[in-house]
Amino acid sequence: MDPVAVSVKNLTLRYKTTLAIDDISFEVAGGELFGFIGPDGAGKTSLFRILTTLLVPTQGACQVEGLDVVKDYRQIRNICGYMPGKFSLYQDLTVEENLSFFATIFGTTIAENYDLIKDIYAQIEPFKKRKAGKLSGGMKQKLALSCALIHKPQILFLDEPTTGVDAVSRREFWEMLKRLRDGGITILVSTPYMDEAEKCDRVALMQAGKIMKINTPAEIIKDYPHALLSVRAGDVYPLMKELMKYPGTHRADTFGQSVHLSFKKGEIQPAELQKHLSTKGHTNVEIEEITASIEDCFMDLMTIN
Amino acid sequence: MRTIRYIIQKEFLQVFRDKAMLPIIFLVPIVQLIILVNAATFEMKHIRMSVVDLDLSATSRGLIRKFEGSPFYQIKQFSFSYQEAMNQMQQGKVDLILNIPAGFEKNLMKENHARAQFVINAINGASAGLINAYSTIILLDYNRQTALANFNNSAPSSLRNIHTEYSYWYNPELNYKTYMVPGILVLLVTIIGLLLSGMNIVREKEIGTIEQINVTPIVKIQFITGKLAPFWIISLFELAFGLTIGKLLFNIPIEGNLWLIFLSAAVYLFVILAFGLLISTISHTQQQSMLISFFFMVVFILMSGLFTSIESMPQWAQTLDKLNPLMYFIKIMRMVLLKGSTFADISRHFWALVIYAFFIVNLAIWRYRKVA
């Protein structure tokens, strides 16, 4: 296996006046499960479309398995599997028809590569006579993955595969990806869900066409420079306003019912903060020291960049 | 090759799984042929007329009787007031007023000529022309008859005039249906071919499957061939189906070689399907594709010579019409079906279609490569 599966150098993509990808460089090693984390509009889909030879970059060099995405696009199409963000199989064909259609246009058959998709396809095989449009979200996703895998690709591009899929199916899906990776397939996956970052070997945090940071999830968390408190009180919004004003506060972000408060180590004492909030009339105040999640890191990087 | 075959198979599967498709394929030809062929007729059968006879003489009554006797006219009103008759026309109740002034007979006898007037509703120019032609013939006929009666044998020299005999070739009974069916069949094939192909690839764009196709190693030309072949086959089938209905229902003549018809249709469909492909490369949704197809179809159909004769168009329109594929195919159809023309006779139109097909297929493929 090639030690470098994907290499991108100074890649820029411009749509007329908008800069979709702004001078990014990175490498993905063979056999890695690599995640791109970022909100909508960060440039994840554009990046994937370039790597799968659907878009031509404005500037920069991209190689997939040593092949240039512009010059050798035809060979790349033989070795990569792509699952677009939007479900894009034939809704009016059955599960089985979709799969054999894609097998045929890749010049193979279902039987030939059945081993590879067995785990995934077995779960939807009972419904193989059902039309793809009538499948549930999780099943559609499994079918799409099967179709992307049917020609035994060396590298798999999954663009937001878990968007709009329930929590259980999402977990199952990541299990499948890990098994595929263990089988030797390089996987690039994008997701807007920060919590999924921890399931990747390495992640790139993307924002507004730029990569803010690339590392293993554990290292990214270790690099988090601040101390962090999770603060809970009755009402989130007044609490948030109060914490923004509190001396020593670096950032305050809402996380569901609680607020994550970041600050320079030692500048804020939880006990003092508790007293302060009580005097300001906040009830049921709970303060807890926590370690950062990827989302905290992401928020922090956004203020820096 | 296996890939193309599989795409064709997939397309057919999708076409026949679409519940709206089968009715379209079978009902459209039947409805079009039955309704259009019977309705879109230029024969004037019921010309509603109003008669203003201020002369009330034997001669004027004789003239009116001529119109009464004709199957084409229905006298709706007799009146002594031109104004009253005009009101009827303004209300759209009559198409023709025959105005016979007082002294008609007297003038005819004494001075050898008299005036009568036709007032024709010309909102529809084509039918007004026909009414005028029919009515003038009746009048002339009557004129000759009265002249004969009045002069008897005394002045034969004045009757020496040229008499024209008509003989209608290729359609002796001037059967309008015979003339319409070949044209309507072309319309049918065009609608099915253009709309289906124009919408098909756009649909793949709309649902996003084109992305999934584009990342596969499939060559574009394979994809296009696979996608368009089914519509080519369906359209040829439509033509065969339509010809069968035309033969059974209207007993249209099939004088020429059917293979020649299908050979021309095969080439013609290349033009139409490539046109559809071209439209689908410039549109993003099926609605857009529909509207653009419609625009071209209306222009093509109205200028095709189906309803109005091409020879009577202004010169610039005739030149422009050289770009109208329907025009060629309608000509071929009429020539082969009604006249029994051979390949040599239609070769000019046939090669025009071949050249057209060559250009438009290349244009469509070039455009498709650039866009997708």
mmCIF file of C-alpha atoms in Angstrom, chain A residues 49 52-54 74 77-78 80 82-84 86-90 92-94 97 100-109 131 148, chain B residues 2-3 6-7 10-11 13-15 17-19 203-220 223 227:
data_model
loop_
_atom_site.group_PDB
_atom_site.id
_atom_site.type_symbol
_atom_site.label_atom_id
_atom_site.label_comp_id
_atom_site.label_asym_id
_atom_site.label_seq_id
_atom_site.Cartn_x
_atom_site.Cartn_y
_atom_site.Cartn_z
ATOM 1 C CA ARG A 49 -15.617 16.842 -5.475
ATOM 2 C CA THR A 52 -13.198 12.518 -6.899
ATOM 3 C CA THR A 53 -12.411 14.351 -10.184
ATOM 4 C CA LEU A 54 -15.815 16.032 -10.441
ATOM 5 C CA ARG A 74 -9.910 8.300 -15.551
ATOM 6 C CA ARG A 77 -12.385 6.864 -11.137
ATOM 7 C CA ASN A 78 -11.500 3.184 -11.246
ATOM 8 C CA CYS A 80 -12.144 5.380 -5.715
ATOM 9 C CA TYR A 82 -17.718 8.101 -3.675
ATOM 10 C CA MET A 83 -20.846 8.543 -1.646
ATOM 11 C CA PRO A 84 -22.264 12.044 -2.171
ATOM 12 C CA LYS A 86 -27.341 13.761 -1.062
ATOM 13 C CA PHE A 87 -28.783 10.285 -1.547
ATOM 14 C CA SER A 88 -28.214 9.788 -5.217
ATOM 15 C CA LEU A 89 -29.238 6.341 -6.270
ATOM 16 C CA TYR A 90 -32.199 5.520 -8.464
ATOM 17 C CA ASP A 92 -37.382 3.904 -8.734
ATOM 18 C CA LEU A 93 -35.066 0.931 -8.975
ATOM 19 C CA THR A 94 -34.935 -1.772 -6.341
ATOM 20 C CA GLU A 97 -31.123 -3.341 -9.297
ATOM 21 C CA SER A 100 -26.073 -4.530 -9.936
ATOM 22 C CA PHE A 101 -26.307 -1.377 -12.064
ATOM 23 C CA PHE A 102 -23.309 0.149 -10.353
ATOM 24 C CA ALA A 103 -21.474 -3.148 -10.378
ATOM 25 C CA THR A 104 -21.988 -3.368 -14.136
ATOM 26 C CA ILE A 105 -20.822 0.114 -14.990
ATOM 27 C CA PHE A 106 -17.665 -0.575 -13.023
ATOM 28 C CA GLY A 107 -17.263 -3.721 -15.052
ATOM 29 C CA THR A 108 -17.795 -6.172 -12.219
ATOM 30 C CA THR A 109 -20.612 -8.178 -10.646
ATOM 31 C CA LYS A 131 -37.452 0.277 -4.336
ATOM 32 C CA ALA A 148 -19.715 2.846 -3.445
ATOM 33 C CA ARG B 2 -22.106 -4.829 -21.838
ATOM 34 C CA THR B 3 -22.267 -1.490 -20.074
ATOM 35 C CA TYR B 6 -27.102 -2.636 -19.106
ATOM 36 C CA ILE B 7 -27.871 1.079 -19.178
ATOM 37 C CA LYS B 10 -32.054 0.044 -16.766
ATOM 38 C CA GLU B 11 -33.691 2.846 -18.766
ATOM 39 C CA LEU B 13 -36.967 -0.699 -16.522
ATOM 40 C CA GLN B 14 -37.414 2.864 -15.308
ATOM 41 C CA VAL B 15 -39.601 3.889 -18.224
ATOM 42 C CA ARG B 17 -41.993 1.346 -13.995
ATOM 43 C CA ASP B 18 -43.167 4.919 -14.363
ATOM 44 C CA LYS B 19 -46.947 4.628 -14.130
ATOM 45 C CA ARG B 203 -33.736 14.139 -14.234
ATOM 46 C CA GLU B 204 -30.450 12.440 -13.407
ATOM 47 C CA LYS B 205 -29.064 15.884 -12.660
ATOM 48 C CA GLU B 206 -32.029 16.747 -10.491
ATOM 49 C CA ILE B 207 -31.887 13.654 -8.329
ATOM 50 C CA GLY B 208 -28.095 13.770 -8.199
ATOM 51 C CA THR B 209 -27.426 10.386 -9.769
ATOM 52 C CA ILE B 210 -25.337 12.054 -12.466
ATOM 53 C CA GLU B 211 -22.682 12.684 -9.766
ATOM 54 C CA GLN B 212 -22.597 9.033 -8.921
ATOM 55 C CA ILE B 213 -22.354 8.150 -12.616
ATOM 56 C CA ASN B 214 -19.620 10.692 -13.255
ATOM 57 C CA VAL B 215 -17.263 9.209 -10.678
ATOM 58 C CA THR B 216 -17.433 5.860 -12.398
ATOM 59 C CA PRO B 217 -15.031 5.014 -15.205
ATOM 60 C CA ILE B 218 -17.923 4.956 -17.665
ATOM 61 C CA VAL B 219 -17.193 6.865 -20.854
ATOM 62 C CA LYS B 220 -19.653 9.676 -21.556
ATOM 63 C CA PHE B 223 -23.695 6.775 -21.112
ATOM 64 C CA LYS B 227 -29.637 6.718 -22.284
#
